[in-house]
mmCIF file of C-alpha atoms in Angstrom:
data_model
loop_
_atom_site.group_PDB
_atom_site.id
_atom_site.type_symbol
_atom_site.label_atom_id
_atom_site.label_comp_id
_atom_site.label_asym_id
_atom_site.label_seq_id
_atom_site.Cartn_x
_atom_site.Cartn_y
_atom_site.Cartn_z
ATOM 1 C CA MET A 1 1.674 21.832 16.701
ATOM 2 C CA ASN A 2 2.278 24.854 14.471
ATOM 3 C CA PRO A 3 5.348 26.754 15.739
ATOM 4 C CA PHE A 4 4.031 30.128 14.500
ATOM 5 C CA SER A 5 0.753 32.010 14.753
ATOM 6 C CA HIS A 6 1.427 35.758 14.475
ATOM 7 C CA ILE A 7 3.458 36.652 11.393
ATOM 8 C CA GLY A 8 4.860 40.059 10.521
ATOM 9 C CA LEU A 9 5.344 41.184 6.928
ATOM 10 C CA PHE A 10 8.220 43.527 6.153
ATOM 11 C CA THR A 11 9.193 44.952 2.794
ATOM 12 C CA LYS A 12 11.379 47.529 1.096
ATOM 13 C CA PRO A 13 9.910 51.006 0.606
ATOM 14 C CA ASN A 14 9.032 52.606 -2.716
ATOM 15 C CA ASP A 15 9.532 49.532 -4.875
ATOM 16 C CA THR A 16 6.524 48.347 -6.875
ATOM 17 C CA ARG A 17 8.296 45.078 -7.742
ATOM 18 C CA VAL A 18 7.325 43.675 -4.350
ATOM 19 C CA ASP A 19 3.566 44.277 -4.743
ATOM 20 C CA LYS A 20 2.579 41.063 -6.527
ATOM 21 C CA THR A 21 4.630 38.855 -4.204
ATOM 22 C CA LEU A 22 3.354 40.639 -1.099
ATOM 23 C CA PHE A 23 -0.325 40.238 -2.084
ATOM 24 C CA GLN A 24 0.246 36.577 -2.907
ATOM 25 C CA LEU A 25 1.998 36.014 0.418
ATOM 26 C CA HIS A 26 -0.713 37.805 2.394
ATOM 27 C CA GLU A 27 -3.473 35.720 0.789
ATOM 28 C CA PHE A 28 -1.505 32.515 1.403
ATOM 29 C CA LEU A 29 -1.146 33.282 5.128
ATOM 30 C CA LEU A 30 -4.773 34.315 5.635
ATOM 31 C CA GLU A 31 -6.033 31.128 3.971
ATOM 32 C CA ARG A 32 -4.095 29.128 6.550
ATOM 33 C CA GLY A 33 -5.414 31.055 9.510
ATOM 34 C CA TYR A 34 -2.351 33.054 10.505
ATOM 35 C CA HIS A 35 -2.644 36.428 12.208
ATOM 36 C CA VAL A 36 -0.848 38.857 9.887
ATOM 37 C CA HIS A 37 0.750 42.130 11.005
ATOM 38 C CA CYS A 38 2.458 44.675 8.739
ATOM 39 C CA ASP A 39 5.271 47.133 8.946
ATOM 40 C CA ARG A 40 4.605 50.581 7.540
ATOM 41 C CA ASP A 41 5.660 49.812 3.967
ATOM 42 C CA ALA A 42 3.842 46.473 3.734
ATOM 43 C CA GLY A 43 0.734 48.058 5.249
ATOM 44 C CA ILE A 44 0.707 50.817 2.631
ATOM 45 C CA ILE A 45 0.901 48.294 -0.215
ATOM 46 C CA LEU A 46 -1.730 45.950 1.234
ATOM 47 C CA GLY A 47 -3.989 48.716 2.522
ATOM 48 C CA LEU A 48 -3.832 47.324 6.056
ATOM 49 C CA PRO A 49 -3.291 48.973 9.459
ATOM 50 C CA THR A 50 0.238 49.008 10.845
ATOM 51 C CA LEU A 51 1.842 49.000 14.277
ATOM 52 C CA PRO A 52 4.729 51.072 15.673
ATOM 53 C CA SER A 53 8.014 49.212 15.241
ATOM 54 C CA ASP A 54 8.513 48.203 18.870
ATOM 55 C CA MET A 55 4.911 47.070 19.289
ATOM 56 C CA LEU A 56 5.111 45.100 16.053
ATOM 57 C CA ALA A 57 8.291 43.353 17.223
ATOM 58 C CA ARG A 58 6.543 42.309 20.446
ATOM 59 C CA SER A 59 3.422 41.094 18.629
ATOM 60 C CA ILE A 60 4.895 38.543 16.227
ATOM 61 C CA ASP A 61 6.654 35.202 16.489
ATOM 62 C CA LEU A 62 7.928 35.174 12.903
ATOM 63 C CA ALA A 63 8.938 37.848 10.380
ATOM 64 C CA ILE A 64 8.810 37.351 6.609
ATOM 65 C CA VAL A 65 10.882 39.887 4.691
ATOM 66 C CA VAL A 66 10.084 40.608 1.033
ATOM 67 C CA GLY A 67 12.942 42.470 -0.610
ATOM 68 C CA GLY A 68 16.709 42.249 -0.699
ATOM 69 C CA ASP A 69 19.527 41.767 1.771
ATOM 70 C CA GLY A 70 19.352 45.427 2.793
ATOM 71 C CA THR A 71 15.704 45.066 3.791
ATOM 72 C CA LEU A 72 16.511 41.971 5.827
ATOM 73 C CA LEU A 73 19.422 43.722 7.544
ATOM 74 C CA ALA A 74 17.167 46.594 8.578
ATOM 75 C CA THR A 75 14.502 44.188 9.829
ATOM 76 C CA GLY A 76 17.091 42.098 11.662
ATOM 77 C CA ARG A 77 18.376 45.145 13.540
ATOM 78 C CA LEU A 78 14.799 46.083 14.421
ATOM 79 C CA LEU A 79 13.934 42.638 15.773
ATOM 80 C CA ALA A 80 17.257 41.724 17.416
ATOM 81 C CA ASP A 81 16.089 42.745 20.911
ATOM 82 C CA HIS A 82 13.202 40.287 20.671
ATOM 83 C CA GLU A 83 15.058 37.507 18.776
ATOM 84 C CA VAL A 84 12.139 37.025 16.380
ATOM 85 C CA PRO A 85 13.129 34.585 13.590
ATOM 86 C CA LEU A 86 13.219 35.848 9.998
ATOM 87 C CA ILE A 87 12.523 34.328 6.596
ATOM 88 C CA GLY A 88 13.702 36.192 3.489
ATOM 89 C CA ILE A 89 11.950 36.279 0.089
ATOM 90 C CA ASN A 90 14.470 37.493 -2.479
ATOM 91 C CA LEU A 91 13.382 40.408 -4.651
ATOM 92 C CA GLY A 92 16.762 42.115 -4.496
ATOM 93 C CA ARG A 93 19.942 41.530 -6.460
ATOM 94 C CA LEU A 94 22.457 39.246 -4.723
ATOM 95 C CA GLY A 95 20.395 37.583 -2.020
ATOM 96 C CA PHE A 96 22.990 36.131 0.359
ATOM 97 C CA LEU A 97 20.484 36.385 3.229
ATOM 98 C CA VAL A 98 17.093 36.391 1.526
ATOM 99 C CA ASP A 99 17.368 32.970 -0.048
ATOM 100 C CA ILE A 100 13.825 32.011 -1.131
ATOM 101 C CA SER A 101 12.836 32.899 -4.678
ATOM 102 C CA PRO A 102 9.264 34.138 -5.332
ATOM 103 C CA ASP A 103 8.729 31.197 -7.697
ATOM 104 C CA GLU A 104 9.367 28.689 -4.889
ATOM 105 C CA MET A 105 7.907 30.820 -2.091
ATOM 106 C CA LEU A 106 4.580 29.050 -1.473
ATOM 107 C CA THR A 107 5.997 25.518 -1.615
ATOM 108 C CA GLN A 108 8.906 26.298 0.696
ATOM 109 C CA LEU A 109 6.839 28.370 3.126
ATOM 110 C CA GLU A 110 4.327 25.534 3.450
ATOM 111 C CA GLN A 111 7.115 23.313 4.762
ATOM 112 C CA MET A 112 8.837 25.955 6.877
ATOM 113 C CA LEU A 113 5.656 27.096 8.609
ATOM 114 C CA ALA A 114 5.097 23.468 9.560
ATOM 115 C CA GLY A 115 8.468 23.452 11.329
ATOM 116 C CA GLN A 116 10.654 22.029 8.560
ATOM 117 C CA TYR A 117 13.489 24.532 8.388
ATOM 118 C CA LYS A 118 17.128 25.098 9.245
ATOM 119 C CA GLU A 119 17.907 27.849 11.763
ATOM 120 C CA GLU A 120 21.028 29.999 12.043
ATOM 121 C CA ALA A 121 21.960 32.524 14.711
ATOM 122 C CA ARG A 122 23.830 35.607 13.470
ATOM 123 C CA PHE A 123 25.353 38.013 15.955
ATOM 124 C CA VAL A 124 25.059 41.803 15.912
ATOM 125 C CA LEU A 125 27.716 44.465 16.485
ATOM 126 C CA HIS A 126 27.240 47.451 18.774
ATOM 127 C CA ALA A 127 29.505 50.500 18.553
ATOM 128 C CA ASP A 128 29.762 53.621 20.684
ATOM 129 C CA VAL A 129 31.323 56.841 19.433
ATOM 130 C CA ILE A 130 33.302 58.491 22.238
ATOM 131 C CA ARG A 131 34.456 62.106 22.353
ATOM 132 C CA GLU A 132 36.327 63.400 25.392
ATOM 133 C CA ASP A 133 35.161 60.423 27.489
ATOM 134 C CA GLU A 134 31.481 60.917 26.601
ATOM 135 C CA ILE A 135 29.360 58.750 24.287
ATOM 136 C CA ILE A 136 28.023 61.060 21.572
ATOM 137 C CA GLY A 137 26.347 58.384 19.441
ATOM 138 C CA SER A 138 25.820 54.655 19.005
ATOM 139 C CA GLY A 139 24.789 52.225 16.327
ATOM 140 C CA GLU A 140 24.279 48.560 15.557
ATOM 141 C CA ALA A 141 25.169 46.447 12.562
ATOM 142 C CA LEU A 142 24.480 42.940 11.354
ATOM 143 C CA ASN A 143 26.984 43.265 8.497
ATOM 144 C CA ASP A 144 29.696 45.722 9.452
ATOM 145 C CA VAL A 145 30.833 48.847 11.222
ATOM 146 C CA VAL A 146 32.939 50.980 8.875
ATOM 147 C CA LEU A 147 35.265 53.845 9.761
ATOM 148 C CA HIS A 148 36.066 55.841 6.633
ATOM 149 C CA VAL A 149 37.149 59.213 5.351
ATOM 150 C CA ARG A 150 34.437 61.636 4.224
ATOM 151 C CA ASN A 151 34.258 64.329 1.555
ATOM 152 C CA GLU A 152 37.947 64.169 0.654
ATOM 153 C CA VAL A 153 40.299 61.831 -1.151
ATOM 154 C CA ARG A 154 42.733 61.637 1.754
ATOM 155 C CA MET A 155 43.794 58.943 4.184
ATOM 156 C CA ILE A 156 42.940 58.967 7.859
ATOM 157 C CA GLU A 157 45.247 57.800 10.630
ATOM 158 C CA PHE A 158 43.968 55.713 13.526
ATOM 159 C CA THR A 159 45.133 53.436 16.310
ATOM 160 C CA THR A 160 43.589 50.035 16.986
ATOM 161 C CA ARG A 161 43.509 48.158 20.282
ATOM 162 C CA ILE A 162 41.910 44.769 20.913
ATOM 163 C CA ASP A 163 40.954 43.824 24.473
ATOM 164 C CA GLY A 164 43.195 46.657 25.647
ATOM 165 C CA TYR A 165 46.234 45.435 23.704
ATOM 166 C CA PHE A 166 47.838 47.785 21.192
ATOM 167 C CA VAL A 167 47.658 46.357 17.655
ATOM 168 C CA ASN A 168 48.905 49.117 15.363
ATOM 169 C CA THR A 169 48.612 52.659 14.106
ATOM 170 C CA GLN A 170 47.832 52.770 10.432
ATOM 171 C CA ARG A 171 47.045 55.164 7.624
ATOM 172 C CA ALA A 172 44.293 54.090 5.250
ATOM 173 C CA ASP A 173 41.027 55.143 3.688
ATOM 174 C CA GLY A 174 39.414 53.443 6.673
ATOM 175 C CA ILE A 175 38.722 50.071 8.253
ATOM 176 C CA ILE A 176 35.846 47.582 8.168
ATOM 177 C CA ILE A 177 34.898 45.569 11.233
ATOM 178 C CA THR A 178 32.818 42.765 9.791
ATOM 179 C CA THR A 179 30.777 39.876 11.126
ATOM 180 C CA PRO A 180 30.603 36.592 9.192
ATOM 181 C CA THR A 181 27.295 37.859 7.793
ATOM 182 C CA GLY A 182 29.014 40.942 6.370
ATOM 183 C CA SER A 183 32.127 39.140 5.167
ATOM 184 C CA THR A 184 30.572 38.716 1.698
ATOM 185 C CA ALA A 185 29.691 42.424 1.481
ATOM 186 C CA TYR A 186 31.968 45.495 1.585
ATOM 187 C CA ALA A 187 34.716 43.556 3.373
ATOM 188 C CA LEU A 188 34.962 41.055 0.515
ATOM 189 C CA SER A 189 35.458 43.801 -2.064
ATOM 190 C CA SER A 190 38.224 45.221 0.155
ATOM 191 C CA GLY A 191 40.146 41.953 0.169
ATOM 192 C CA GLY A 192 38.756 40.476 3.365
ATOM 193 C CA PRO A 193 38.203 36.754 4.031
ATOM 194 C CA ILE A 194 34.879 34.974 3.712
ATOM 195 C CA LEU A 195 33.871 33.864 7.210
ATOM 196 C CA HIS A 196 31.480 30.947 7.526
ATOM 197 C CA PRO A 197 28.330 32.039 9.434
ATOM 198 C CA ALA A 198 28.959 29.449 12.144
ATOM 199 C CA LEU A 199 32.283 31.052 13.118
ATOM 200 C CA GLN A 200 32.287 33.112 16.304
ATOM 201 C CA ALA A 201 34.699 35.560 14.743
ATOM 202 C CA LEU A 202 35.158 39.091 13.461
ATOM 203 C CA ALA A 203 37.481 40.400 10.771
ATOM 204 C CA LEU A 204 39.213 43.785 10.732
ATOM 205 C CA VAL A 205 39.748 44.706 7.092
ATOM 206 C CA PRO A 206 41.734 47.873 6.207
ATOM 207 C CA ILE A 207 40.469 49.910 3.259
ATOM 208 C CA CYS A 208 43.306 50.828 0.864
ATOM 209 C CA PRO A 209 46.023 50.821 3.546
ATOM 210 C CA HIS A 210 49.168 52.865 2.922
ATOM 211 C CA THR A 211 51.386 49.966 3.988
ATOM 212 C CA LEU A 212 51.073 46.794 1.930
ATOM 213 C CA SER A 213 51.810 44.610 4.958
ATOM 214 C CA ASP A 214 48.513 45.687 6.570
ATOM 215 C CA ARG A 215 46.302 42.664 6.128
ATOM 216 C CA PRO A 216 42.877 41.576 7.384
ATOM 217 C CA LEU A 217 42.923 40.311 10.948
ATOM 218 C CA VAL A 218 40.474 37.664 12.226
ATOM 219 C CA ILE A 219 39.698 37.709 15.942
ATOM 220 C CA SER A 220 37.220 36.290 18.445
ATOM 221 C CA ASN A 221 33.777 37.855 18.449
ATOM 222 C CA GLN A 222 34.111 38.121 22.238
ATOM 223 C CA SER A 223 36.825 40.752 21.859
ATOM 224 C CA VAL A 224 36.322 44.468 22.422
ATOM 225 C CA ILE A 225 37.800 46.672 19.697
ATOM 226 C CA ASP A 226 38.890 50.251 20.369
ATOM 227 C CA ILE A 227 39.789 52.486 17.428
ATOM 228 C CA GLN A 228 40.871 56.093 17.892
ATOM 229 C CA LEU A 229 41.491 58.753 15.280
ATOM 230 C CA CYS A 230 44.907 60.320 15.724
ATOM 231 C CA GLU A 231 44.708 63.898 16.964
ATOM 232 C CA ASP A 232 47.545 65.264 14.835
ATOM 233 C CA ARG A 233 45.721 64.547 11.542
ATOM 234 C CA ASP A 234 42.580 66.654 11.369
ATOM 235 C CA ILE A 235 40.850 64.898 8.473
ATOM 236 C CA PRO A 236 37.037 64.539 8.470
ATOM 237 C CA ALA A 237 35.853 60.968 8.992
ATOM 238 C CA ARG A 238 32.643 59.140 9.752
ATOM 239 C CA VAL A 239 31.423 55.795 10.976
ATOM 240 C CA SER A 240 28.643 53.857 9.237
ATOM 241 C CA PHE A 241 26.519 50.935 10.427
ATOM 242 C CA ASP A 242 25.519 48.521 7.643
ATOM 243 C CA GLY A 243 26.030 51.473 5.302
ATOM 244 C CA HIS A 244 23.515 53.679 7.153
ATOM 245 C CA ASN A 245 23.151 55.891 10.227
ATOM 246 C CA ASN A 246 26.366 57.805 9.668
ATOM 247 C CA ILE A 247 27.992 59.612 12.593
ATOM 248 C CA GLU A 248 30.481 62.347 11.791
ATOM 249 C CA LEU A 249 33.844 62.092 13.575
ATOM 250 C CA GLU A 250 36.566 64.546 14.557
ATOM 251 C CA SER A 251 40.243 63.950 15.262
ATOM 252 C CA GLY A 252 40.679 62.303 18.659
ATOM 253 C CA ASP A 253 37.266 60.594 18.560
ATOM 254 C CA ALA A 254 37.160 56.900 19.408
ATOM 255 C CA LEU A 255 35.033 53.854 18.582
ATOM 256 C CA ARG A 256 34.379 50.993 20.964
ATOM 257 C CA ILE A 257 32.924 47.941 19.222
ATOM 258 C CA HIS A 258 31.635 44.694 20.707
ATOM 259 C CA THR A 259 28.995 42.067 19.979
ATOM 260 C CA ARG A 260 25.556 42.089 21.519
ATOM 261 C CA PRO A 261 24.276 39.117 23.539
ATOM 262 C CA GLU A 262 21.079 38.965 21.443
ATOM 263 C CA LYS A 263 21.189 37.157 18.113
ATOM 264 C CA VAL A 264 19.367 37.522 14.816
ATOM 265 C CA ARG A 265 17.656 34.232 13.985
ATOM 266 C CA LEU A 266 17.526 33.332 10.284
ATOM 267 C CA LEU A 267 15.353 30.487 9.029
ATOM 268 C CA HIS A 268 16.266 28.671 5.805
ATOM 269 C CA PRO A 269 14.506 25.917 3.842
ATOM 270 C CA GLN A 270 15.514 22.332 4.497
ATOM 271 C CA GLY A 271 18.517 21.507 2.356
ATOM 272 C CA TYR A 272 19.945 25.030 2.614
ATOM 273 C CA ASP A 273 23.586 24.922 1.475
ATOM 274 C CA TYR A 274 25.814 27.919 2.264
ATOM 275 C CA TYR A 275 28.452 26.833 -0.241
ATOM 276 C CA HIS A 276 25.837 26.642 -2.979
ATOM 277 C CA ILE A 277 24.921 30.261 -2.164
ATOM 278 C CA LEU A 278 28.577 31.265 -2.520
ATOM 279 C CA ARG A 279 28.961 29.448 -5.831
ATOM 280 C CA GLU A 280 25.786 30.953 -7.230
ATOM 281 C CA LYS A 281 26.205 34.538 -6.048
ATOM 282 C CA LEU A 282 29.966 34.822 -6.622
ATOM 283 C CA HIS A 283 29.885 32.892 -9.911
ATOM 284 C CA TRP A 284 32.460 30.349 -8.826
ATOM 285 C CA GLY A 285 33.291 27.565 -11.234
ATOM 286 C CA VAL A 286 31.649 24.229 -10.415
ATOM 287 C CA GLN A 287 33.529 20.951 -10.727
ATOM 288 C CA PRO A 288 31.634 18.248 -12.671
#
């Protein structure tokens, strides 16, 4: 029995490079009798009607994302409530998450749509911004939540607590709270560890800390992280979610970060090898 029947197509906006692949994919699915639904950007390219985001998420049992990792991250956040599985076709640059090349797309999709795939569950972060005991904004991230200075080349000062326990007060350009999914993104360039996707862990990675002994800290993904900007240093800051949806912060504001119970489900071709992805994308040397 075919595990999928209603398939949603998602793509990156304003990028003509996806057109050929999207038309080819749409024709492939129609020939095999699938019901195809489109997000706004895919619908514009294909000339097909679209559905509002929430209705689209409820109407499909599989999402195919044509684009780069950023497009998949946005789609993953959109579909997390419904735990719709995702397949990524790589038309971006790095492609840690979207791991099917357009050249192999039809062959690999034929197998995956027949149920021959490897599934991973990736967890999502939720963060609330708190000012004077009131939540003034929230956001979600599949990669990372980042507290950082804005508009000035100055350090911010903040206090970190984990599960209510005081960790430290530090001065830095900011801090990255990363999932394993995001550990190969901004956190990696800031000196953070690579976390295997199967780990139920988070990493707190300081950005250019003033004290050299400040090092990345790996903790359980069940922990609750509280970070508060110190009130005696009035330096503008902001928090970002996967590099988007910025919320401006003032001195004394706090972040409370925890994982959501819902997961993002990623589907990979049979034979998917995470270490091969690392070697290829990070240009590691390969032993003969």
